[in-house]
PDB file of C-alpha atoms in Angstrom:
ATOM      1  CA  MET Y   1      -0.155   0.089   0.416  1.00  0.00           C
ATOM      2  CA  ASP Y   2       1.295   3.338  -0.881  1.00  0.00           C
ATOM      3  CA  GLU Y   3       1.381   6.181   1.038  1.00  0.00           C
ATOM      4  CA  PHE Y   4      -1.894   7.994  -0.980  1.00  0.00           C
ATOM      5  CA  ALA Y   5      -3.640   4.544  -0.074  1.00  0.00           C
ATOM      6  CA  LEU Y   6      -3.187   4.722   3.406  1.00  0.00           C
ATOM      7  CA  ILE Y   7      -3.991   8.263   4.138  1.00  0.00           C
ATOM      8  CA  ARG Y   8      -7.316   7.626   2.467  1.00  0.00           C
ATOM      9  CA  ARG Y   9      -8.033   4.364   4.270  1.00  0.00           C
ATOM     10  CA  TYR Y  10      -6.639   5.181   7.781  1.00  0.00           C
ATOM     11  CA  PHE Y  11      -6.470   8.965   8.023  1.00  0.00           C
ATOM     12  CA  HIS Y  12      -9.729  10.173   6.145  1.00  0.00           C
ATOM     13  CA  HIS Y  13     -12.405  11.069   8.671  1.00  0.00           C
ATOM     14  CA  ARG Y  14     -15.135  13.384   9.523  1.00  0.00           C
ATOM     15  CA  GLN Y  15     -14.209  17.699   8.980  1.00  0.00           C
ATOM     16  CA  GLY Y  16     -15.707  20.232  10.520  1.00  0.00           C
ATOM     17  CA  GLU Y  17     -17.510  23.270   8.996  1.00  0.00           C
ATOM     18  CA  ASP Y  18     -14.097  25.447   8.986  1.00  0.00           C
ATOM     19  CA  VAL Y  19     -12.041  23.027   6.955  1.00  0.00           C
ATOM     20  CA  VAL Y  20     -12.419  24.347   3.403  1.00  0.00           C
ATOM     21  CA  LEU Y  21     -10.235  21.085   1.984  1.00  0.00           C
ATOM     22  CA  GLY Y  22      -8.654  18.871   4.345  1.00  0.00           C
ATOM     23  CA  PRO Y  23      -6.216  15.436   3.507  1.00  0.00           C
ATOM     24  CA  GLY Y  24      -5.850  14.737  -0.089  1.00  0.00           C
ATOM     25  CA  ASP Y  25      -4.091  18.067  -1.374  1.00  0.00           C
ATOM     26  CA  ASP Y  26      -0.923  19.870  -0.963  1.00  0.00           C
ATOM     27  CA  ALA Y  27      -2.224  21.606   1.725  1.00  0.00           C
ATOM     28  CA  ALA Y  28      -5.472  22.730   3.943  1.00  0.00           C
ATOM     29  CA  LEU Y  29      -7.646  25.179   3.626  1.00  0.00           C
ATOM     30  CA  LEU Y  30      -9.348  26.323   6.443  1.00  0.00           C
ATOM     31  CA  SER Y  31     -11.181  29.483   7.823  1.00  0.00           C
ATOM     32  CA  PRO Y  32     -10.394  30.522  11.733  1.00  0.00           C
ATOM     33  CA  PRO Y  33     -12.747  31.926  14.060  1.00  0.00           C
ATOM     34  CA  ALA Y  34     -13.406  35.485  13.561  1.00  0.00           C
ATOM     35  CA  GLY Y  35     -12.022  37.609  15.777  1.00  0.00           C
ATOM     36  CA  GLU Y  36     -10.632  35.042  17.464  1.00  0.00           C
ATOM     37  CA  GLN Y  37      -6.286  34.052  17.828  1.00  0.00           C
ATOM     38  CA  LEU Y  38      -4.713  31.002  17.074  1.00  0.00           C
ATOM     39  CA  VAL Y  39      -2.923  29.242  19.068  1.00  0.00           C
ATOM     40  CA  MET Y  40      -0.473  26.407  17.502  1.00  0.00           C
ATOM     41  CA  THR Y  41       1.441  23.581  19.441  1.00  0.00           C
ATOM     42  CA  LEU Y  42       3.660  20.802  17.902  1.00  0.00           C
ATOM     43  CA  ASP Y  43       4.570  17.602  19.662  1.00  0.00           C
ATOM     44  CA  THR Y  44       6.566  14.600  18.792  1.00  0.00           C
ATOM     45  CA  SER Y  45       6.520  11.004  20.516  1.00  0.00           C
ATOM     46  CA  VAL Y  46       8.926   8.594  19.865  1.00  0.00           C
ATOM     47  CA  ALA Y  47       8.547   5.117  20.747  1.00  0.00           C
ATOM     48  CA  GLY Y  48      10.633   4.122  23.523  1.00  0.00           C
ATOM     49  CA  ARG Y  49      11.331   7.685  24.606  1.00  0.00           C
ATOM     50  CA  HIS Y  50       7.537   9.431  25.284  1.00  0.00           C
ATOM     51  CA  PHE Y  51       5.654   5.908  25.086  1.00  0.00           C
ATOM     52  CA  PRO Y  52       6.467   2.104  26.079  1.00  0.00           C
ATOM     53  CA  GLU Y  53       7.572   0.306  22.559  1.00  0.00           C
ATOM     54  CA  ASP Y  54       4.808  -2.332  23.864  1.00  0.00           C
ATOM     55  CA  MET Y  55       1.625   0.112  24.040  1.00  0.00           C
ATOM     56  CA  PRO Y  56      -1.537  -1.049  22.135  1.00  0.00           C
ATOM     57  CA  ALA Y  57      -1.551   0.908  18.713  1.00  0.00           C
ATOM     58  CA  ALA Y  58      -4.878   2.432  19.822  1.00  0.00           C
ATOM     59  CA  ASP Y  59      -3.463   3.746  23.335  1.00  0.00           C
ATOM     60  CA  ILE Y  60      -0.604   5.432  21.352  1.00  0.00           C
ATOM     61  CA  GLY Y  61      -3.087   7.106  18.949  1.00  0.00           C
ATOM     62  CA  TYR Y  62      -5.028   8.827  21.227  1.00  0.00           C
ATOM     63  CA  ARG Y  63      -2.120   9.492  23.943  1.00  0.00           C
ATOM     64  CA  CYS Y  64      -0.353  11.182  21.105  1.00  0.00           C
ATOM     65  CA  LEU Y  65      -3.241  13.816  20.275  1.00  0.00           C
ATOM     66  CA  ALA Y  66      -3.720  14.400  24.101  1.00  0.00           C
ATOM     67  CA  VAL Y  67      -0.310  15.341  24.715  1.00  0.00           C
ATOM     68  CA  ASN Y  68      -1.184  18.314  22.191  1.00  0.00           C
ATOM     69  CA  LEU Y  69      -4.299  18.858  23.382  1.00  0.00           C
ATOM     70  CA  SER Y  70      -2.910  19.326  26.813  1.00  0.00           C
ATOM     71  CA  ASP Y  71      -0.939  22.534  25.153  1.00  0.00           C
ATOM     72  CA  LEU Y  72      -3.845  23.918  24.213  1.00  0.00           C
ATOM     73  CA  ALA Y  73      -5.932  23.536  27.530  1.00  0.00           C
ATOM     74  CA  ALA Y  74      -2.877  25.190  29.159  1.00  0.00           C
ATOM     75  CA  MET Y  75      -3.616  27.963  26.658  1.00  0.00           C
ATOM     76  CA  GLY Y  76      -7.528  28.231  27.608  1.00  0.00           C
ATOM     77  CA  ALA Y  77      -8.087  27.776  23.996  1.00  0.00           C
ATOM     78  CA  THR Y  78     -10.647  25.616  21.634  1.00  0.00           C
ATOM     79  CA  PRO Y  79      -9.277  22.780  19.820  1.00  0.00           C
ATOM     80  CA  ARG Y  80      -9.903  23.525  15.654  1.00  0.00           C
ATOM     81  CA  TRP Y  81      -7.229  21.153  13.700  1.00  0.00           C
ATOM     82  CA  PHE Y  82      -4.281  19.085  13.624  1.00  0.00           C
ATOM     83  CA  LEU Y  83      -1.698  17.823  11.264  1.00  0.00           C
ATOM     84  CA  LEU Y  84      -0.221  14.497  11.741  1.00  0.00           C
ATOM     85  CA  SER Y  85       3.279  13.409  10.801  1.00  0.00           C
ATOM     86  CA  LEU Y  86       3.540   9.743  10.990  1.00  0.00           C
ATOM     87  CA  THR Y  87       6.689   7.555  10.965  1.00  0.00           C
ATOM     88  CA  LEU Y  88       6.175   3.567  10.579  1.00  0.00           C
ATOM     89  CA  PRO Y  89       8.766   0.938  10.333  1.00  0.00           C
ATOM     90  CA  GLU Y  90       6.097  -1.031   8.171  1.00  0.00           C
ATOM     91  CA  ALA Y  91       2.836  -0.369   7.478  1.00  0.00           C
ATOM     92  CA  ASP Y  92       0.542  -3.115   9.322  1.00  0.00           C
ATOM     93  CA  PRO Y  93      -3.046  -2.834   8.914  1.00  0.00           C
ATOM     94  CA  ASP Y  94      -3.835  -3.754  12.019  1.00  0.00           C
ATOM     95  CA  TRP Y  95      -1.737  -1.777  13.762  1.00  0.00           C
ATOM     96  CA  LEU Y  96      -3.053   1.280  11.566  1.00  0.00           C
ATOM     97  CA  ARG Y  97      -6.895   0.578  12.072  1.00  0.00           C
ATOM     98  CA  ASP Y  98      -6.522   0.478  15.233  1.00  0.00           C
ATOM     99  CA  PHE Y  99      -3.704   3.589  15.796  1.00  0.00           C
ATOM    100  CA  SER Y 100      -6.421   5.469  13.813  1.00  0.00           C
ATOM    101  CA  ALA Y 101      -8.990   4.123  15.814  1.00  0.00           C
ATOM    102  CA  GLY Y 102      -7.508   5.414  19.432  1.00  0.00           C
ATOM    103  CA  LEU Y 103      -6.749   8.593  17.150  1.00  0.00           C
ATOM    104  CA  PHE Y 104     -10.219   9.975  16.194  1.00  0.00           C
ATOM    105  CA  GLU Y 105     -11.761   8.759  19.247  1.00  0.00           C
ATOM    106  CA  LEU Y 106     -10.297  11.450  20.963  1.00  0.00           C
ATOM    107  CA  ALA Y 107     -10.603  13.647  18.264  1.00  0.00           C
ATOM    108  CA  ASP Y 108     -14.359  12.814  18.090  1.00  0.00           C
ATOM    109  CA  GLN Y 109     -14.843  13.711  21.563  1.00  0.00           C
ATOM    110  CA  VAL Y 110     -12.914  16.996  21.460  1.00  0.00           C
ATOM    111  CA  GLY Y 111     -14.611  18.255  18.113  1.00  0.00           C
ATOM    112  CA  ILE Y 112     -11.064  18.702  15.974  1.00  0.00           C
ATOM    113  CA  SER Y 113     -10.297  17.806  12.774  1.00  0.00           C
ATOM    114  CA  LEU Y 114      -7.372  15.976  11.040  1.00  0.00           C
ATOM    115  CA  VAL Y 115      -6.880  18.074   7.921  1.00  0.00           C
ATOM    116  CA  GLY Y 116      -3.501  16.784   6.685  1.00  0.00           C
ATOM    117  CA  GLY Y 117      -0.131  15.621   7.246  1.00  0.00           C
ATOM    118  CA  ASP Y 118       2.270  12.531   5.970  1.00  0.00           C
ATOM    119  CA  VAL Y 119       3.431   9.435   6.144  1.00  0.00           C
ATOM    120  CA  THR Y 120       6.870   7.514   5.995  1.00  0.00           C
ATOM    121  CA  ARG Y 121       9.102   4.814   6.724  1.00  0.00           C
ATOM    122  CA  GLY Y 122      11.583   4.582   9.565  1.00  0.00           C
ATOM    123  CA  PRO Y 123      11.233   4.065  13.390  1.00  0.00           C
ATOM    124  CA  LEU Y 124       8.164   4.778  15.186  1.00  0.00           C
ATOM    125  CA  ASN Y 125       7.400   8.414  16.146  1.00  0.00           C
ATOM    126  CA  VAL Y 126       4.128  10.561  16.078  1.00  0.00           C
ATOM    127  CA  ALA Y 127       4.359  14.147  15.257  1.00  0.00           C
ATOM    128  CA  ILE Y 128       1.294  16.197  15.991  1.00  0.00           C
ATOM    129  CA  GLN Y 129       0.745  20.148  15.131  1.00  0.00           C
ATOM    130  CA  ALA Y 130      -2.559  20.902  16.720  1.00  0.00           C
ATOM    131  CA  THR Y 131      -4.016  24.574  16.395  1.00  0.00           C
ATOM    132  CA  GLY Y 132      -6.757  26.208  18.309  1.00  0.00           C
ATOM    133  CA  SER Y 133      -8.545  29.401  18.837  1.00  0.00           C
ATOM    134  CA  VAL Y 134      -9.241  31.668  21.788  1.00  0.00           C
ATOM    135  CA  LEU Y 135     -10.273  35.320  22.239  1.00  0.00           C
ATOM    136  CA  PRO Y 136      -7.965  38.047  22.514  1.00  0.00           C
ATOM    137  CA  GLY Y 137      -6.693  38.985  25.811  1.00  0.00           C
ATOM    138  CA  ARG Y 138      -7.710  35.650  27.296  1.00  0.00           C
ATOM    139  CA  ALA Y 139      -5.324  33.199  26.438  1.00  0.00           C
ATOM    140  CA  LEU Y 140      -3.720  31.201  29.992  1.00  0.00           C
ATOM    141  CA  ARG Y 141      -0.074  31.972  29.646  1.00  0.00           C
ATOM    142  CA  ARG Y 142       2.844  31.680  31.857  1.00  0.00           C
ATOM    143  CA  ASP Y 143       4.331  35.021  32.545  1.00  0.00           C
ATOM    144  CA  GLY Y 144       1.247  36.156  34.355  1.00  0.00           C
ATOM    145  CA  ALA Y 145       1.734  35.273  38.181  1.00  0.00           C
ATOM    146  CA  GLN Y 146       2.372  37.781  40.849  1.00  0.00           C
ATOM    147  CA  PRO Y 147       3.853  36.988  44.895  1.00  0.00           C
ATOM    148  CA  GLY Y 148       0.743  36.184  46.805  1.00  0.00           C
ATOM    149  CA  GLN Y 149      -1.393  34.542  44.473  1.00  0.00           C
ATOM    150  CA  THR Y 150      -2.415  30.943  45.048  1.00  0.00           C
ATOM    151  CA  LEU Y 151      -1.068  28.072  43.384  1.00  0.00           C
ATOM    152  CA  ALA Y 152      -3.767  25.530  42.349  1.00  0.00           C
ATOM    153  CA  VAL Y 153      -3.417  22.297  40.509  1.00  0.00           C
ATOM    154  CA  THR Y 154      -6.461  19.972  38.822  1.00  0.00           C
ATOM    155  CA  GLY Y 155      -6.264  16.280  38.278  1.00  0.00           C
ATOM    156  CA  VAL Y 156      -3.836  14.169  40.701  1.00  0.00           C
ATOM    157  CA  PRO Y 157      -0.050  15.212  40.528  1.00  0.00           C
ATOM    158  CA  GLY Y 158       2.120  12.054  40.411  1.00  0.00           C
ATOM    159  CA  GLN Y 159      -0.574   9.645  38.434  1.00  0.00           C
ATOM    160  CA  GLY Y 160       1.373   9.827  35.315  1.00  0.00           C
ATOM    161  CA  GLY Y 161       4.420   8.922  36.983  1.00  0.00           C
ATOM    162  CA  LEU Y 162       2.967   5.922  39.066  1.00  0.00           C
ATOM    163  CA  GLY Y 163       1.049   4.722  35.703  1.00  0.00           C
ATOM    164  CA  LEU Y 164       4.637   4.431  34.425  1.00  0.00           C
ATOM    165  CA  ARG Y 165       5.804   2.525  36.827  1.00  0.00           C
ATOM    166  CA  HIS Y 166       2.871   0.000  37.016  1.00  0.00           C
ATOM    167  CA  TRP Y 167       2.947   0.125  33.194  1.00  0.00           C
ATOM    168  CA  ARG Y 168       6.987  -1.360  33.289  1.00  0.00           C
ATOM    169  CA  ALA Y 169       6.191  -3.971  36.095  1.00  0.00           C
ATOM    170  CA  GLY Y 170       3.410  -5.371  33.807  1.00  0.00           C
ATOM    171  CA  VAL Y 171       0.116  -3.647  35.638  1.00  0.00           C
ATOM    172  CA  ARG Y 172      -2.086  -2.564  32.999  1.00  0.00           C
ATOM    173  CA  ASP Y 173      -5.169  -2.448  34.280  1.00  0.00           C
ATOM    174  CA  SER Y 174      -4.397  -0.281  37.357  1.00  0.00           C
ATOM    175  CA  GLN Y 175      -5.950   3.747  37.487  1.00  0.00           C
ATOM    176  CA  SER Y 176      -2.985   5.453  37.112  1.00  0.00           C
ATOM    177  CA  ALA Y 177      -1.730   2.887  34.506  1.00  0.00           C
ATOM    178  CA  ARG Y 178      -4.621   3.727  32.414  1.00  0.00           C
ATOM    179  CA  HIS Y 179      -4.531   7.654  32.780  1.00  0.00           C
ATOM    180  CA  PHE Y 180      -0.452   7.052  31.593  1.00  0.00           C
ATOM    181  CA  ALA Y 181      -2.200   5.446  28.530  1.00  0.00           C
ATOM    182  CA  ARG Y 182      -4.968   7.501  28.069  1.00  0.00           C
ATOM    183  CA  PRO Y 183      -4.512  10.793  30.252  1.00  0.00           C
ATOM    184  CA  ARG Y 184      -7.591  13.268  29.174  1.00  0.00           C
ATOM    185  CA  PRO Y 185      -6.288  17.119  28.219  1.00  0.00           C
ATOM    186  CA  ALA Y 186      -7.720  19.342  31.002  1.00  0.00           C
ATOM    187  CA  LEU Y 187     -10.119  21.373  27.930  1.00  0.00           C
ATOM    188  CA  GLU Y 188     -13.203  22.202  30.151  1.00  0.00           C
ATOM    189  CA  TRP Y 189     -10.467  23.557  32.985  1.00  0.00           C
ATOM    190  CA  GLY Y 190      -8.888  25.485  30.492  1.00  0.00           C
ATOM    191  CA  ALA Y 191     -11.830  27.183  28.784  1.00  0.00           C
ATOM    192  CA  ALA Y 192     -12.756  27.858  32.420  1.00  0.00           C
ATOM    193  CA  LEU Y 193      -9.821  29.843  33.624  1.00  0.00           C
ATOM    194  CA  ALA Y 194      -9.373  31.504  30.507  1.00  0.00           C
ATOM    195  CA  GLY Y 195      -9.076  35.566  31.047  1.00  0.00           C
ATOM    196  CA  ARG Y 196      -9.159  34.599  35.073  1.00  0.00           C
ATOM    197  CA  ALA Y 197      -6.362  32.666  36.130  1.00  0.00           C
ATOM    198  CA  GLY Y 198      -2.910  34.835  36.716  1.00  0.00           C
ATOM    199  CA  ALA Y 199      -1.028  32.082  34.882  1.00  0.00           C
ATOM    200  CA  ALA Y 200      -0.971  28.621  33.826  1.00  0.00           C
ATOM    201  CA  LEU Y 201       0.708  25.603  32.171  1.00  0.00           C
ATOM    202  CA  ASP Y 202       0.146  21.431  32.178  1.00  0.00           C
ATOM    203  CA  VAL Y 203       2.241  19.303  34.116  1.00  0.00           C
ATOM    204  CA  SER Y 204       3.540  17.586  31.652  1.00  0.00           C
ATOM    205  CA  ASP Y 205       7.439  16.811  33.033  1.00  0.00           C
ATOM    206  CA  GLY Y 206       6.806  17.395  36.648  1.00  0.00           C
ATOM    207  CA  LEU Y 207       5.275  19.687  39.460  1.00  0.00           C
ATOM    208  CA  LEU Y 208       8.347  21.204  40.237  1.00  0.00           C
ATOM    209  CA  GLN Y 209      10.108  21.927  36.866  1.00  0.00           C
ATOM    210  CA  ASP Y 210       6.280  23.128  35.537  1.00  0.00           C
ATOM    211  CA  LEU Y 211       6.559  25.148  38.300  1.00  0.00           C
ATOM    212  CA  GLY Y 212       9.642  26.820  38.006  1.00  0.00           C
ATOM    213  CA  HIS Y 213       8.584  27.686  34.348  1.00  0.00           C
ATOM    214  CA  ILE Y 214       6.113  29.975  35.694  1.00  0.00           C
ATOM    215  CA  LEU Y 215       8.052  31.531  38.366  1.00  0.00           C
ATOM    216  CA  SER Y 216      11.162  31.983  35.713  1.00  0.00           C
ATOM    217  CA  ALA Y 217       8.680  33.798  33.304  1.00  0.00           C
ATOM    218  CA  SER Y 218       6.819  35.692  35.867  1.00  0.00           C
ATOM    219  CA  GLY Y 219      10.270  37.264  36.942  1.00  0.00           C
ATOM    220  CA  ASP Y 220      12.143  35.081  38.925  1.00  0.00           C
ATOM    221  CA  LEU Y 221       9.385  34.478  41.283  1.00  0.00           C
ATOM    222  CA  GLY Y 222       9.497  31.987  44.253  1.00  0.00           C
ATOM    223  CA  ALA Y 223       6.801  29.492  45.789  1.00  0.00           C
ATOM    224  CA  GLU Y 224       5.597  27.882  48.438  1.00  0.00           C
ATOM    225  CA  LEU Y 225       4.591  24.208  48.408  1.00  0.00           C
ATOM    226  CA  VAL Y 226       2.182  22.428  50.964  1.00  0.00           C
ATOM    227  CA  LEU Y 227       2.863  18.416  50.641  1.00  0.00           C
ATOM    228  CA  ALA Y 228      -0.016  17.672  52.734  1.00  0.00           C
ATOM    229  CA  ASP Y 229      -2.259  19.658  50.353  1.00  0.00           C
ATOM    230  CA  LEU Y 230      -1.648  17.721  47.401  1.00  0.00           C
ATOM    231  CA  PRO Y 231      -4.236  16.043  45.726  1.00  0.00           C
ATOM    232  CA  VAL Y 232      -4.058  11.987  45.452  1.00  0.00           C
ATOM    233  CA  ASN Y 233      -5.615   8.636  44.243  1.00  0.00           C
ATOM    234  CA  ASP Y 234      -6.329   5.881  46.370  1.00  0.00           C
ATOM    235  CA  GLU Y 235      -2.855   4.171  44.583  1.00  0.00           C
ATOM    236  CA  LEU Y 236      -0.550   7.135  45.400  1.00  0.00           C
ATOM    237  CA  ALA Y 237      -2.247   7.289  49.009  1.00  0.00           C
ATOM    238  CA  ALA Y 238      -0.783   3.722  49.520  1.00  0.00           C
ATOM    239  CA  LEU Y 239       2.660   4.376  48.862  1.00  0.00           C
ATOM    240  CA  GLU Y 240       5.248   5.352  51.661  1.00  0.00           C
ATOM    241  CA  ALA Y 241       5.336   9.335  51.892  1.00  0.00           C
ATOM    242  CA  GLU Y 242       8.510   9.880  50.760  1.00  0.00           C
ATOM    243  CA  ASP Y 243       7.740   7.808  47.462  1.00  0.00           C
ATOM    244  CA  ARG Y 244       4.452   9.744  46.818  1.00  0.00           C
ATOM    245  CA  TRP Y 245       6.032  12.844  46.900  1.00  0.00           C
ATOM    246  CA  ALA Y 246       8.997  12.261  44.621  1.00  0.00           C
ATOM    247  CA  LEU Y 247       6.592  10.924  42.370  1.00  0.00           C
ATOM    248  CA  GLN Y 248       3.653  13.914  42.948  1.00  0.00           C
ATOM    249  CA  LEU Y 249       6.830  16.030  42.473  1.00  0.00           C
ATOM    250  CA  SER Y 250       8.779  14.853  39.735  1.00  0.00           C
ATOM    251  CA  GLY Y 251       7.302  12.224  37.994  1.00  0.00           C
ATOM    252  CA  GLY Y 252       5.103  13.988  34.703  1.00  0.00           C
ATOM    253  CA  ASP Y 253       2.817  12.496  32.295  1.00  0.00           C
ATOM    254  CA  ASP Y 254       0.048  14.462  34.403  1.00  0.00           C
ATOM    255  CA  TYR Y 255      -1.741  16.516  32.445  1.00  0.00           C
ATOM    256  CA  GLY Y 256      -3.650  18.546  34.542  1.00  0.00           C
ATOM    257  CA  LEU Y 257      -3.173  22.376  34.783  1.00  0.00           C
ATOM    258  CA  LEU Y 258      -1.124  24.015  37.516  1.00  0.00           C
ATOM    259  CA  PHE Y 259      -2.255  27.694  37.719  1.00  0.00           C
ATOM    260  CA  THR Y 260      -1.805  31.099  40.026  1.00  0.00           C
ATOM    261  CA  TRP Y 261      -5.168  32.190  41.734  1.00  0.00           C
ATOM    262  CA  PRO Y 262      -6.149  35.854  43.228  1.00  0.00           C
ATOM    263  CA  ALA Y 263      -4.882  35.531  46.869  1.00  0.00           C
ATOM    264  CA  GLY Y 264      -7.786  35.112  49.054  1.00  0.00           C
ATOM    265  CA  VAL Y 265     -10.495  34.159  46.423  1.00  0.00           C
ATOM    266  CA  ALA Y 266     -11.465  30.367  46.414  1.00  0.00           C
ATOM    267  CA  VAL Y 267     -10.099  28.485  43.750  1.00  0.00           C
ATOM    268  CA  PRO Y 268     -12.732  26.898  41.624  1.00  0.00           C
ATOM    269  CA  ALA Y 269     -14.769  23.766  42.734  1.00  0.00           C
ATOM    270  CA  GLY Y 270     -12.727  20.786  41.467  1.00  0.00           C
ATOM    271  CA  ALA Y 271      -9.291  22.536  41.927  1.00  0.00           C
ATOM    272  CA  ARG Y 272      -6.654  21.946  44.780  1.00  0.00           C
ATOM    273  CA  ALA Y 273      -4.562  24.998  46.532  1.00  0.00           C
ATOM    274  CA  ILE Y 274      -1.518  23.775  47.010  1.00  0.00           C
ATOM    275  CA  GLY Y 275       0.505  26.741  47.760  1.00  0.00           C
ATOM    276  CA  ARG Y 276       1.206  30.330  47.142  1.00  0.00           C
ATOM    277  CA  VAL Y 277       3.865  32.396  45.356  1.00  0.00           C
ATOM    278  CA  THR Y 278       6.513  34.178  46.863  1.00  0.00           C
ATOM    279  CA  ASP Y 279       8.697  36.928  46.199  1.00  0.00           C
ATOM    280  CA  GLY Y 280      11.339  34.333  45.972  1.00  0.00           C
ATOM    281  CA  PRO Y 281      13.373  33.014  44.367  1.00  0.00           C
ATOM    282  CA  GLY Y 282      13.214  29.127  44.905  1.00  0.00           C
ATOM    283  CA  VAL Y 283      10.518  27.088  46.182  1.00  0.00           C
ATOM    284  CA  ARG Y 284      10.655  25.691  49.680  1.00  0.00           C
ATOM    285  CA  LEU Y 285       8.425  22.281  50.578  1.00  0.00           C
ATOM    286  CA  HIS Y 286       6.062  22.330  53.620  1.00  0.00           C
ATOM    287  CA  TYR Y 287       6.039  18.830  55.308  1.00  0.00           C
ATOM    288  CA  PRO Y 288       3.149  17.737  57.296  1.00  0.00           C
ATOM    289  CA  ASP Y 289       5.445  17.439  60.692  1.00  0.00           C
ATOM    290  CA  GLY Y 290       6.385  20.731  59.981  1.00  0.00           C
ATOM    291  CA  ARG Y 291       9.601  20.661  58.750  1.00  0.00           C
ATOM    292  CA  VAL Y 292      10.613  23.010  55.636  1.00  0.00           C
ATOM    293  CA  SER Y 293      13.204  22.277  52.916  1.00  0.00           C
ATOM    294  CA  ASP Y 294      14.748  24.183  49.664  1.00  0.00           C
ATOM    295  CA  ALA Y 295      13.099  21.655  46.770  1.00  0.00           C
ATOM    296  CA  GLU Y 296      15.512  20.199  44.477  1.00  0.00           C
ATOM    297  CA  PRO Y 297      15.658  20.299  40.968  1.00  0.00           C
ATOM    298  CA  GLY Y 298      13.948  17.673  39.373  1.00  0.00           C
ATOM    299  CA  GLY Y 299      11.378  16.341  36.211  1.00  0.00           C
ATOM    300  CA  TRP Y 300      11.737  14.834  32.821  1.00  0.00           C
ATOM    301  CA  ARG Y 301      14.496  15.654  30.815  1.00  0.00           C
ATOM    302  CA  HIS Y 302      13.937  15.641  26.971  1.00  0.00           C
ATOM    303  CA  PHE Y 303      17.591  15.052  26.637  1.00  0.00           C
ATOM    304  CA  GLY Y 304      19.915  13.100  29.013  1.00  0.00           C
TER     305      GLY Y 304
END
């Protein structure tokens, strides 16, 4: 099967009304929403680096799109379109069927259209460029934190890291392993926080490392984190405290949102306040027994 037949068979799918011309031509023709700004993100996921080589194809398709949509959520954007560049060792019909099924399962859930891309031969990797839109002045950014603001999170930090641990141990049916394979991008939260939160990003590389991005972008600020306030699921709660905190602070692959909120104002229901922004620099960890210590850097490294 050549490249063009492969695309027609597995990657022609439902198109939104804003797609004038989708897959099959040299490029897509799109109609952006009137008066809105475009938000664009690109991620490449490499087998054995960003997802396990034995992960089912449907989960790979779902997960690779979810990672990109999480970036749109972190900006408060509405998903619109995405491009797919897929590199395959071979054109296995069963693998392609399952991969496209997982990909379009999530795409249909959030209303985003595949509008083009490329397929070629080589080691397995998946590159997705996703585009969303947001009203001017409402995009969430990293550089809006101010001293005194509350730090808050959605989702459960550490769940992704624990899920990867379970996956490597052959445990595939735990809550955390299912989250690792199919993380749910926090698009509803992004929309709810747009124009309201001070700063925001998605927790993909570990809570401490991603918090550092907010603090440095906002002017080399600092923060205090209260470990007892970090949300947990039952599987994290069953771990020894030091092990749990290590996962929650540095595990990555969580894809909830970390954001800052006006001081003295209750954070939205469903989110959890976990600390506050300070004049800085540095992050101080507050332990349940009263200890306070400086946080050590940690988190996912793309090179290393």
